[in-house]
Coordinates of C-alpha atoms in Angstrom, one line a residue:
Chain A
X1 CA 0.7 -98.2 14.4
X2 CA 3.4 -95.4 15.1
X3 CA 0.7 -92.6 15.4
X4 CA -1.3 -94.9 17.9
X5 CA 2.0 -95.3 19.7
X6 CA 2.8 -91.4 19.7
X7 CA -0.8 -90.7 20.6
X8 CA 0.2 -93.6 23.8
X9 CA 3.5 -92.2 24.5
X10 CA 2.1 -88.3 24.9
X11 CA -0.4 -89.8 27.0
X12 CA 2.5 -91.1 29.0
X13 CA 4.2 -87.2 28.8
X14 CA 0.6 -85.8 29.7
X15 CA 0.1 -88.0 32.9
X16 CA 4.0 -87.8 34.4
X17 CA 3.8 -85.1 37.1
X18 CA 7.7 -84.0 35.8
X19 CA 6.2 -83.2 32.6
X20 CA 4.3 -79.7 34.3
X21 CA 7.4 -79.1 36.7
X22 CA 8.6 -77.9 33.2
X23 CA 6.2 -76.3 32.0
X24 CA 5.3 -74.8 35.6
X25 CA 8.4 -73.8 36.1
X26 CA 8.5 -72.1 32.8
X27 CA 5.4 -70.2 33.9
X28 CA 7.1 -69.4 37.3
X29 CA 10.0 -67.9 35.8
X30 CA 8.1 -66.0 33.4
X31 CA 6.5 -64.0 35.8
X32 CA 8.8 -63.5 38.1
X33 CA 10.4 -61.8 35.5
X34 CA 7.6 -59.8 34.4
X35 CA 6.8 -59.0 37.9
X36 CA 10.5 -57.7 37.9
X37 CA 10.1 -55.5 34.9
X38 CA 6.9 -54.2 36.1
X39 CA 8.6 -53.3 39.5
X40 CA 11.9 -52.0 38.3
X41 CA 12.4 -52.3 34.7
X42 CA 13.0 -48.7 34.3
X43 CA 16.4 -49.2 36.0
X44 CA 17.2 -52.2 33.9
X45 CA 16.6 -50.2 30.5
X46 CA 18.4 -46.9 32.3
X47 CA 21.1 -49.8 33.0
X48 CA 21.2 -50.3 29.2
X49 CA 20.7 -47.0 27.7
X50 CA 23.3 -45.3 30.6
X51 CA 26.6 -45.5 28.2
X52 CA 24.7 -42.8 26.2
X53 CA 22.5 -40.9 28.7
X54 CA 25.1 -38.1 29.0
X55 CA 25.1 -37.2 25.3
X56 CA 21.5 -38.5 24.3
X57 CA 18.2 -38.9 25.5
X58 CA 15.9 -41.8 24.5
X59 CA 12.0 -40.9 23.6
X60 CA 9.4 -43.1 23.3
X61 CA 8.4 -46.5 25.1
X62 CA 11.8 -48.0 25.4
X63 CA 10.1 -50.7 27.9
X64 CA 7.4 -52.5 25.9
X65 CA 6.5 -56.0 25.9
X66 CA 8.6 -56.6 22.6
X67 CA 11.4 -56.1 24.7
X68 CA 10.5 -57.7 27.7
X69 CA 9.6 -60.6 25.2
X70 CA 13.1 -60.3 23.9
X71 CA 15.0 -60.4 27.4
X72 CA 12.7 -63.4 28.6
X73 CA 13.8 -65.0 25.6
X74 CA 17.2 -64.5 25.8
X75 CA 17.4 -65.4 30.0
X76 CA 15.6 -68.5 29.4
X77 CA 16.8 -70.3 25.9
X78 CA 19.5 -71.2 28.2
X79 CA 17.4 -72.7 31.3
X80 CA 14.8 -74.0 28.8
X81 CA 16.8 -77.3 27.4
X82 CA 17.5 -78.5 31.4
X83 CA 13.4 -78.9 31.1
X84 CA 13.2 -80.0 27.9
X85 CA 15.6 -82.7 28.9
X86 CA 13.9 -83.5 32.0
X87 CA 10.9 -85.1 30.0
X88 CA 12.6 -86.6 26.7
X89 CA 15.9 -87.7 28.8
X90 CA 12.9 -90.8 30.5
X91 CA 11.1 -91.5 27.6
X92 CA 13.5 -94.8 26.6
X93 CA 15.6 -95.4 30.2
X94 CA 12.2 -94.5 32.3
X95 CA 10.8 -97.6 30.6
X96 CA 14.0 -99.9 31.7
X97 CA 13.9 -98.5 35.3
X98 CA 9.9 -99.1 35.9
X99 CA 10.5 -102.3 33.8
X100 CA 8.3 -101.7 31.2
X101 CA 10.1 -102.2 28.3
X102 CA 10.2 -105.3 27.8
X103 CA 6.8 -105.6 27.5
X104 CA 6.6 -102.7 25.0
X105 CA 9.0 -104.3 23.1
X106 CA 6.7 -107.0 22.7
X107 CA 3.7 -104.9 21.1
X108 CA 3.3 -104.9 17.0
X109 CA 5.5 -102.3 16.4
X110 CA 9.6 -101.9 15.4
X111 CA 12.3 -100.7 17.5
X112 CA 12.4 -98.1 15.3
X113 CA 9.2 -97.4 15.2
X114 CA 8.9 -97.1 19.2
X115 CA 12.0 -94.7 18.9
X116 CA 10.1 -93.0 16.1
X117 CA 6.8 -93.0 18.0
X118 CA 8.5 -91.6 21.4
X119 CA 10.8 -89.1 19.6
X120 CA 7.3 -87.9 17.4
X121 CA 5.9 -87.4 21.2
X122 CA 8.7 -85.1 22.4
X123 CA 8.9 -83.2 19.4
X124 CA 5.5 -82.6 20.3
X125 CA 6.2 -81.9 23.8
X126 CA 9.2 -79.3 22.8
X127 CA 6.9 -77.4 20.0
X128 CA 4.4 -76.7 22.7
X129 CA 7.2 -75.6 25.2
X130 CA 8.4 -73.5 22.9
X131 CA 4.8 -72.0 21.9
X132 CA 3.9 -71.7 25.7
X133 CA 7.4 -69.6 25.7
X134 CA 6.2 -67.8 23.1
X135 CA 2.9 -67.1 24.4
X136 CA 3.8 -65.8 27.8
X137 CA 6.8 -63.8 26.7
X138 CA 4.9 -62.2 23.7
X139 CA 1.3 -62.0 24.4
X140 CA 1.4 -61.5 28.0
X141 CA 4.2 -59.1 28.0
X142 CA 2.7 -57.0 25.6
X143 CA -0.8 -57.2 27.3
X144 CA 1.3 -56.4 30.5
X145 CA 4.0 -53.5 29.3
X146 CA 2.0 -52.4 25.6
X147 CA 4.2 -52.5 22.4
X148 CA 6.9 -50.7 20.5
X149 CA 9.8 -50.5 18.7
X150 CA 12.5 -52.8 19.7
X151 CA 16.2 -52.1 21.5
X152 CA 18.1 -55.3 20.7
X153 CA 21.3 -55.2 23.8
X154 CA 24.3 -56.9 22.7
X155 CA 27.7 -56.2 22.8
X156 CA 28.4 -53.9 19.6
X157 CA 25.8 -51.6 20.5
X158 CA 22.3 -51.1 20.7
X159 CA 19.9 -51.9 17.2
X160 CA 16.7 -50.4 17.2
X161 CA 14.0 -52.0 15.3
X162 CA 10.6 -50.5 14.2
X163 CA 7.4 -52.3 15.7
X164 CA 5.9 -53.0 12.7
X165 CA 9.4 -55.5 11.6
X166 CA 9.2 -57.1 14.5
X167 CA 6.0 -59.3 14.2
X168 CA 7.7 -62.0 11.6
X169 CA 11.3 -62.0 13.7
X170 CA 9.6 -63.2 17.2
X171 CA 7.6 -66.0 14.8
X172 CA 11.1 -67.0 12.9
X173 CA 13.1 -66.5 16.5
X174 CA 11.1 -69.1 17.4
X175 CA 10.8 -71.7 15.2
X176 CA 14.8 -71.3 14.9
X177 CA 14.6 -71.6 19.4
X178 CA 12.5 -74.5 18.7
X179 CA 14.8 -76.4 16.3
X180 CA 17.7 -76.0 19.1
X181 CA 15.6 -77.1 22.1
X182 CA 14.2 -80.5 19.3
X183 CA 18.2 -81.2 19.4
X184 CA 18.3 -80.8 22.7
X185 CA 15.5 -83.1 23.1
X186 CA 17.0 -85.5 20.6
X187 CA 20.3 -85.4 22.4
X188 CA 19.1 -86.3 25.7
X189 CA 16.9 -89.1 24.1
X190 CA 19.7 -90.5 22.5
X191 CA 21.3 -90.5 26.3
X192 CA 18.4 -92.3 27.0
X193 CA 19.1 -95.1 24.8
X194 CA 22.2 -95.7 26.8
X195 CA 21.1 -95.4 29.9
X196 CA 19.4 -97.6 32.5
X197 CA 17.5 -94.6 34.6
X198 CA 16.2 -91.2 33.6
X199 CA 19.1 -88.8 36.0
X200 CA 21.8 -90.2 33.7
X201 CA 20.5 -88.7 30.5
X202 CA 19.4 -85.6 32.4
X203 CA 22.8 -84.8 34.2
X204 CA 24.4 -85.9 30.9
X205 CA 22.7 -83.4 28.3
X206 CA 23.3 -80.2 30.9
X207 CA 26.7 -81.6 31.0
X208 CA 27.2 -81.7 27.7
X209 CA 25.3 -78.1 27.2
X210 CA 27.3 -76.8 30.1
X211 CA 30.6 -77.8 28.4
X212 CA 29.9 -76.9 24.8
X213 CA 29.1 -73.6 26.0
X214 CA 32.0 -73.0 27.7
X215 CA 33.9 -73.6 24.7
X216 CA 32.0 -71.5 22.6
X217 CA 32.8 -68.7 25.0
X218 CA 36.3 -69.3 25.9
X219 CA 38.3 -66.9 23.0
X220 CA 40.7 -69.4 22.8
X221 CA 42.1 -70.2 19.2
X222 CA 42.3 -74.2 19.8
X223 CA 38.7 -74.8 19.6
X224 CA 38.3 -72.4 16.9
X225 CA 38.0 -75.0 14.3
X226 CA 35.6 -77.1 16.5
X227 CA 33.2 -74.1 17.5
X228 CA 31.2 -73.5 14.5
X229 CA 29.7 -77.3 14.7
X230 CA 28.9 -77.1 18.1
X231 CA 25.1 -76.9 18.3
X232 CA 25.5 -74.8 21.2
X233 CA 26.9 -72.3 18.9
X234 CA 23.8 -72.2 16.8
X235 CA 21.5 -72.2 20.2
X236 CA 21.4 -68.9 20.5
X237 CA 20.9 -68.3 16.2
X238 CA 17.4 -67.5 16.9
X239 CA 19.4 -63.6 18.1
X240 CA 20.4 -63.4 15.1
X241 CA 17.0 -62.9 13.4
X242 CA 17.2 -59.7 15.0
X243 CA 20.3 -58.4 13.4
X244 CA 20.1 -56.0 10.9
X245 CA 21.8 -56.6 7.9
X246 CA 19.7 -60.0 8.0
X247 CA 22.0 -62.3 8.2
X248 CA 20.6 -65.3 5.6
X249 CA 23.6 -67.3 5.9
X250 CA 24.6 -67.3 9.3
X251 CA 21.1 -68.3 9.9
X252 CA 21.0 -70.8 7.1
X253 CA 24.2 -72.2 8.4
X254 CA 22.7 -72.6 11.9
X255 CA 19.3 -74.4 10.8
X256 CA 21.1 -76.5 8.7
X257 CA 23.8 -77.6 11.4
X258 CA 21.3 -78.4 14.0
X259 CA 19.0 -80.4 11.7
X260 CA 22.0 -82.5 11.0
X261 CA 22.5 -82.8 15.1
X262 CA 18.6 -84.3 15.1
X263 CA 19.2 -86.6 12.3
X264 CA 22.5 -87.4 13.9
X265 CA 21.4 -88.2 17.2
X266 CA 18.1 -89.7 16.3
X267 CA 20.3 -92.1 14.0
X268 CA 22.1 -93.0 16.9
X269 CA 19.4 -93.6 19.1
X270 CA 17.8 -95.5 16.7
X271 CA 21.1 -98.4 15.8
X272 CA 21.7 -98.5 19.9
X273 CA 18.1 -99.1 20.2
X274 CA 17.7 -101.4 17.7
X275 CA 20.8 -103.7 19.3
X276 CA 19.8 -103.3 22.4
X277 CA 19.6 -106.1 24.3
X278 CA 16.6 -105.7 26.4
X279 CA 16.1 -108.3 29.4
X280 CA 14.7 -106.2 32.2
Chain B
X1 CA 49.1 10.3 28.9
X2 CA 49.6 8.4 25.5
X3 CA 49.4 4.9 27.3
X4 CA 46.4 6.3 29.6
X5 CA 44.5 7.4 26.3
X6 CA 45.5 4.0 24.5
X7 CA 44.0 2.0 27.2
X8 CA 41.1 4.1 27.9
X9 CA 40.7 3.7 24.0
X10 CA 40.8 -0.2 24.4
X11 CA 38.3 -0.6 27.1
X12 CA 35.7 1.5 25.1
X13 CA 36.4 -0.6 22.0
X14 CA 35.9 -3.8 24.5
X15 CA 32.6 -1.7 25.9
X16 CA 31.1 -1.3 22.4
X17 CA 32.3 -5.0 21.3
X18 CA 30.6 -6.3 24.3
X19 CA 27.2 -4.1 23.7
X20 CA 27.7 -5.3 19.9
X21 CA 27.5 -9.3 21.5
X22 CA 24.6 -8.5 23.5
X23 CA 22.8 -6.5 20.7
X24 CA 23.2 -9.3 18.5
X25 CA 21.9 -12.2 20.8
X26 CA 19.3 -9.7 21.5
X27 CA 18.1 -9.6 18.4
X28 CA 18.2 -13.1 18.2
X29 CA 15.8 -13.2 21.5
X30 CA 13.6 -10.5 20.4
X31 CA 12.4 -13.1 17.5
X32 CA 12.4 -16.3 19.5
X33 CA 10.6 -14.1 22.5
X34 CA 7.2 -13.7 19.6
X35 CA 6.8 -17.4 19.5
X36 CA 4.3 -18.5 22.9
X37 CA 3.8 -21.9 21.8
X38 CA 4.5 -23.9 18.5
X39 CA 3.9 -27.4 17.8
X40 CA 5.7 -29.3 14.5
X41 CA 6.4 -32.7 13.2
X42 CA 9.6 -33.8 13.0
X43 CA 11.7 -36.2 11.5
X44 CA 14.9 -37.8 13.6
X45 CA 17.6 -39.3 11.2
X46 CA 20.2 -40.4 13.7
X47 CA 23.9 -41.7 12.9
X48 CA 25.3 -42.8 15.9
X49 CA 28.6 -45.3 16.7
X50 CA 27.2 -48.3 18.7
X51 CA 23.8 -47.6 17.8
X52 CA 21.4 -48.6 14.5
X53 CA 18.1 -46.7 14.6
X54 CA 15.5 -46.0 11.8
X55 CA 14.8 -43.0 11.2
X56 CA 12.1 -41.6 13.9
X57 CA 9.0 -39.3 13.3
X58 CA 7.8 -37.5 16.3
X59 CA 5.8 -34.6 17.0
X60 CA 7.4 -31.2 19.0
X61 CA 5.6 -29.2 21.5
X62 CA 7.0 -26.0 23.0
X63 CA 5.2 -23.6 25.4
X64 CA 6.8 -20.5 27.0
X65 CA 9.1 -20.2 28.8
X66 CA 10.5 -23.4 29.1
X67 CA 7.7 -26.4 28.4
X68 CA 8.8 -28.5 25.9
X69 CA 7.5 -32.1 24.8
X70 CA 8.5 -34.7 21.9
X71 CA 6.2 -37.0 21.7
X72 CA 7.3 -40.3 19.1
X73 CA 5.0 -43.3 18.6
X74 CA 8.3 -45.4 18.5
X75 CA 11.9 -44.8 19.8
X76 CA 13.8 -41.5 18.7
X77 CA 16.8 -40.5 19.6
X78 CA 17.7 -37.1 20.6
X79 CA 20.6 -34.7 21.6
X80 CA 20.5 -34.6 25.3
X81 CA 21.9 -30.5 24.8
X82 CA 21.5 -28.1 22.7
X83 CA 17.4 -28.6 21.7
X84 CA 15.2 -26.4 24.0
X85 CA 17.6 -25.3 26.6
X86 CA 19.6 -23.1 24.6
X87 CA 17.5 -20.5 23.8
X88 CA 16.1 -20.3 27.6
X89 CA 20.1 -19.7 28.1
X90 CA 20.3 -17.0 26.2
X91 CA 17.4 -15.4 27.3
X92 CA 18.3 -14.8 30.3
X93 CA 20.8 -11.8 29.6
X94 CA 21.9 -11.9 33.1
X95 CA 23.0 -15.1 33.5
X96 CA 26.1 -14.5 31.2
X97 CA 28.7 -12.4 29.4
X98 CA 28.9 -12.3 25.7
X99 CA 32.2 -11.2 24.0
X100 CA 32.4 -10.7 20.2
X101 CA 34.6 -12.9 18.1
X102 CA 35.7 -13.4 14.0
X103 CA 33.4 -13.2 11.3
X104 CA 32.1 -16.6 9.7
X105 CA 30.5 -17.5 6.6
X106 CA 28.5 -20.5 7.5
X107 CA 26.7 -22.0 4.4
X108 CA 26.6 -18.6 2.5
X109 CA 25.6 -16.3 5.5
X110 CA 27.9 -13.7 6.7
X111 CA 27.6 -14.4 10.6
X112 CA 29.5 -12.9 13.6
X113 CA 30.5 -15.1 16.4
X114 CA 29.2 -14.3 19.9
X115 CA 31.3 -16.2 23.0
X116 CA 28.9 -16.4 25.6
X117 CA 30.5 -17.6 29.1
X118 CA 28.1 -17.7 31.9
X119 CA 27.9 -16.2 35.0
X120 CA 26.8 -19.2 37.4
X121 CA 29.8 -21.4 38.7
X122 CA 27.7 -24.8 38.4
X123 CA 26.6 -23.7 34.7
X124 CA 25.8 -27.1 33.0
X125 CA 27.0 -24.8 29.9
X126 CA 30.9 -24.6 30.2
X127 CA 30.8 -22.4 27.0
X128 CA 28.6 -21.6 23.9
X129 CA 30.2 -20.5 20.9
X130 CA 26.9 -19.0 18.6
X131 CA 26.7 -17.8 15.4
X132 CA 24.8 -15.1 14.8
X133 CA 23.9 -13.3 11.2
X134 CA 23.6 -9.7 12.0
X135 CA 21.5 -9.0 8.6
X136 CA 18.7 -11.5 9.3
X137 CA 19.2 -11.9 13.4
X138 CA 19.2 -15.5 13.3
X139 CA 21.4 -18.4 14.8
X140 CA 23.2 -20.7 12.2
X141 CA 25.3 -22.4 14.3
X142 CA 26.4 -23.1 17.9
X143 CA 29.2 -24.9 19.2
X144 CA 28.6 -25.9 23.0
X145 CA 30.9 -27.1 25.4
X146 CA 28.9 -28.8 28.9
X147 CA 30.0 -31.0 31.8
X148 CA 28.3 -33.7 31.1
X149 CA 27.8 -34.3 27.4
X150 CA 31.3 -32.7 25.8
X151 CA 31.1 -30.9 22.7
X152 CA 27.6 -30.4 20.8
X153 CA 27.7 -28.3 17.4
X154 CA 24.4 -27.3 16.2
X155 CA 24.1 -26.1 12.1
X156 CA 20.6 -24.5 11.7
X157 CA 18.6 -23.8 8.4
X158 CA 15.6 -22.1 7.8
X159 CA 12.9 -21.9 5.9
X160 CA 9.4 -20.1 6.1
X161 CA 9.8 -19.9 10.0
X162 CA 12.5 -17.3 9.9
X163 CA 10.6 -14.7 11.3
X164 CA 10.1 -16.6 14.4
X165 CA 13.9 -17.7 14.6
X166 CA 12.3 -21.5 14.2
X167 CA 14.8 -23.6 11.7
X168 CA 13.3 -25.7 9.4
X169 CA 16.4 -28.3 9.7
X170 CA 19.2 -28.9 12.8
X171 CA 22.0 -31.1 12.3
X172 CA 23.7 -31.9 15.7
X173 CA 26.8 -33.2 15.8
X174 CA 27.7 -35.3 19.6
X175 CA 30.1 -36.8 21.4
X176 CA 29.5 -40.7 22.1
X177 CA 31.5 -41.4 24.6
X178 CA 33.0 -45.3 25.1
X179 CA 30.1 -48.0 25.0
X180 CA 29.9 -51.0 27.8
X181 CA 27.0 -53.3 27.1
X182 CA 27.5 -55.8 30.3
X183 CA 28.0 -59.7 28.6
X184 CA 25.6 -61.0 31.2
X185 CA 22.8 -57.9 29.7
X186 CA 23.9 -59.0 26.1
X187 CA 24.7 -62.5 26.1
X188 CA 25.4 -62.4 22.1
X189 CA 27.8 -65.7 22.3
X190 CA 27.9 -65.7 18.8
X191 CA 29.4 -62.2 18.5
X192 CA 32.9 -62.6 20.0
X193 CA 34.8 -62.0 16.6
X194 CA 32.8 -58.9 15.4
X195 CA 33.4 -56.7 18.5
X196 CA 33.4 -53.2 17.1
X197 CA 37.3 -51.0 18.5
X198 CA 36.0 -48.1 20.4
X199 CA 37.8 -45.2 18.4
X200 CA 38.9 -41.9 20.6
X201 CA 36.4 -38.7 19.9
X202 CA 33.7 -40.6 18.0
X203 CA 31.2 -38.6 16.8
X204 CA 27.8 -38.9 16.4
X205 CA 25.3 -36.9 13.9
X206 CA 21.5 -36.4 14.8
X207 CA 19.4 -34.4 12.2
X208 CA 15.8 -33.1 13.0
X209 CA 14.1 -32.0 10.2
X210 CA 10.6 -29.7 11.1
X211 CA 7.7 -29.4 9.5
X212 CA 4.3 -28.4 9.6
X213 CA 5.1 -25.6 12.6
X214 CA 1.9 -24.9 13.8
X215 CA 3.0 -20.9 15.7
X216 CA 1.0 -19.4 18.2
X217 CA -2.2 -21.2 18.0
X218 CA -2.6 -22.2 21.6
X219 CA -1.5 -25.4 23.5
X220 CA -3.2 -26.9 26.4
X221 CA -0.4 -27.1 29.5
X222 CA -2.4 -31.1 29.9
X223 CA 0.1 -31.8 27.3
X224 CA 3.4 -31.2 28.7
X225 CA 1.9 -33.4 31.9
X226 CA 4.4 -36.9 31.9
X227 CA 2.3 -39.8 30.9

């Protein structure tokens, strides 16, 4: 019963126009930004490399599609969740505002098991999200811009990693991207459980994405002790498998903290859904 | 008569110093001038502040006078100075002044150090400070000083290429000047406790090591064309 009701409840995803803005929009941005590199992306790399043009000169293909993969990445892991969210933050308060749920709560199957059902969905929805990211970023930008060894930007310094390591780090970059867009997907369904129409849970999870970053950003002592159990903080851990020493730990660390945000939030989504009281 | 004599004395002595300079970097020329064309592989080990790079293979291409190509199947890094210009500098006997300095024993060769200043006012060279070995007529080191790129310091050894003046090994030794990655370029949230302190003078080291020099056999000018 809770696989026919995930196989019902993507059907529901796959026929709600909303469910291609994101995935649209996704495409859209994509190559606008490819467009952009192809245009001018030798500026943006001189942009990066110009700290050490005056003593050094870079050879080789600096701009390849690994890196183009790696910038579209990193620009749109932080757009990526407001799209997530603007499927999975319906799936339980779209059902109260077109009055449907009542009648769904009358078919054979648990509350839990129509969380379970609509939560197995939007995993679903997020995993091909994220492989859609993956696909245009990786295989397009490479079919696009070639390949090559990779300059990782932050703001120690540049990292340089050889072509041939690169492969299993854009695989495990996104698996770990896709476990922090799932809690973002289980965060804004557990705002769903709460809420009465879909804009609540939407404007709630950016808000709550919006502020949590902010705090992770501000140097600020105070929040400190608070910071390392944000899952913002661990958003962006899919960088990290692009460091070099490896860091096992602070990866580790990361997985393990945002796996206990999905259990978290799906256990609250499940006890409010459970005493909900529905009478739409 | 005594003073006249003494300072006729000293400009001779600065006449023959100065034809000693230009005799050595001569000498120097005359073996770099035999080489048209040379192609080698080459192997980049780079130690850079701010930046983490494997170390690079690459193939070098060099036609006379002055066409010169690295070609690397993945990213190298290399001295901006110091790599093909130098030797077009010195080439060009009329472009500078030499003036003879100390003696130097630079990893067990007796060398003699040759000041060269040049002539033109917008010189990217400020100063090169080269090392010559008057026995063998080869560079072992070089000290630049440029506009743009500071100090570079070049240590050269050789191997079976002496007769052409081609080292078998440079180690360059660079300025890095201060590094500014933009937050918005980086966006590494995660990093704000591990920023690295920018320390005055850093230094970085770049060694090429050459091998396989492949000396007057011909290259095509197609491959000095930009792809």
């Amino acid at each position: 019963m809770l696989l026919k009701n995930t196989y019902n409840e993507l059907l529901k995803i796959a026929t709600k126009i909303r469910s291609y803005i994101g995935i649209g929009a996704l495409t859209l941005l994509i190559f606008i930004v490819l467009f952009a590199m192809k245009a001018d992306g030798k500026s943006y790399v001189g942009f990066v490399t110009a700290s050490f043009e005056q003593t050094l000169s870079f050879n080789g293909k600096i701009l390849n599609g690994n890196l183009i993969a790696f910038i579209i990445m990193q620009m749109l892991i932080v757009h990526v969740p407001l799209l997530i969210a603007l499927v999975t933050g319906d799936l339980l308060s779209g059902e109260e505002a077109s009055g449907t749920i009542r009648m769904l709560a009358t078919k054979p199957i648990s509350r839990t098991g129509i969380v379970l059902s609509k939560w197995i969905a939007a995993t679903i929805y997020t995993f091909i999200m994220t492989l859609w990211l993956g696909f245009l970023s990786l295989f397009v930008a490479k079919w696009m811009f070639g390949t090559g060894d990779l300059i990782v930007l932050n703001s120690n310094g540049l990292l340089i990693l050889p072509e041939a390591d690169l492969a299993w780090r854009f695989g495990a970059s996104l698996l770990v991207a896709f476990l922090a867009l799932w809690t973002v997907a289980t965060l804004a369904m557990a705002f769903s459980a709460f809420a009465k129409n879909s804009v609540g849970p939407i404007v709630s999870t950016m808000s709550v994405i919006i502020l949590f970053t902010i705090i992770g950003t501000l140097d600020v002592s105070v929040f400190d002790s608070i910071k390392p159990f944000m899952f913002t903080t661990h958003m962006a851990a899919w960088r990290s498998l692009f460091d070099d020493p490896f860091p096992t730990g602070e990866i580790i660390e990361s997985v393990v903290i945002l796996t206990a945000h999905i259990a978290g939030l799906l256990l609250i989504t499940l006890v409010r859904f459970n005493k909900k009281d529905i009478t739409s | 008569m005594r003073i006249f004599l003494f300072l006729l004395g000293l400009s001779c002595l600065g006449y023959v110093n100065a034809q000693t300079a230009d005799a050595l970097i001569q000498s120097v020329v005359a073996k770099i001038n035999t080489v048209n064309d040379y192609k080698a592989e080459l192997q980049i080990k780079a130690a850079i502040p701010f930046i983490k790079v494997p170390i690079a293979d690459a193939t070098i291409y060099y036609k006379k006078t002055d066409k010169f190509k690295v070609e690397s199947k993945g990213i190298a890094i290399l001295p901006k100075q110091g790599l093909s210009d130098l030797t077009g500098f010195l080439s060009n006997t009329k472009s500078y002044s030499a003036i003879l300095g100390e003696d130097k024993t630079i990893n067990e060769h007796k060398t003699k150090l040759v000041s060269v200043l040049p002539s033109a006012e917008n010189s990217e060279i400020i100063l090169a400070k080269v090392y010559i070995s008057p026995t063998d007529a080869l560079i072992y080191r070089t000290v630049l000083t440029t506009k743009s790129s500071g100090t570079v310091s070049i240590d050269y050894e050789y191997n079976h290429n002496k007769q052409y003046a081609l080292p078998s090994k440079l180690t360059f030794n660079v300025d890095i000047k201060k590094f500014k990655m933009p937050k918005s370029v980086a966006s590494d949230i995660r990093n704000n406790d591990k920023k690295k302190k920018y320390k005055e003078n850093e230094k970085g080291t770049i060694v090429l090591v050459f091998t396989s020099y492949e000396v007057n056999k011909g290259l095509s000018d197609a491959i000095f064309k930009e792809d």
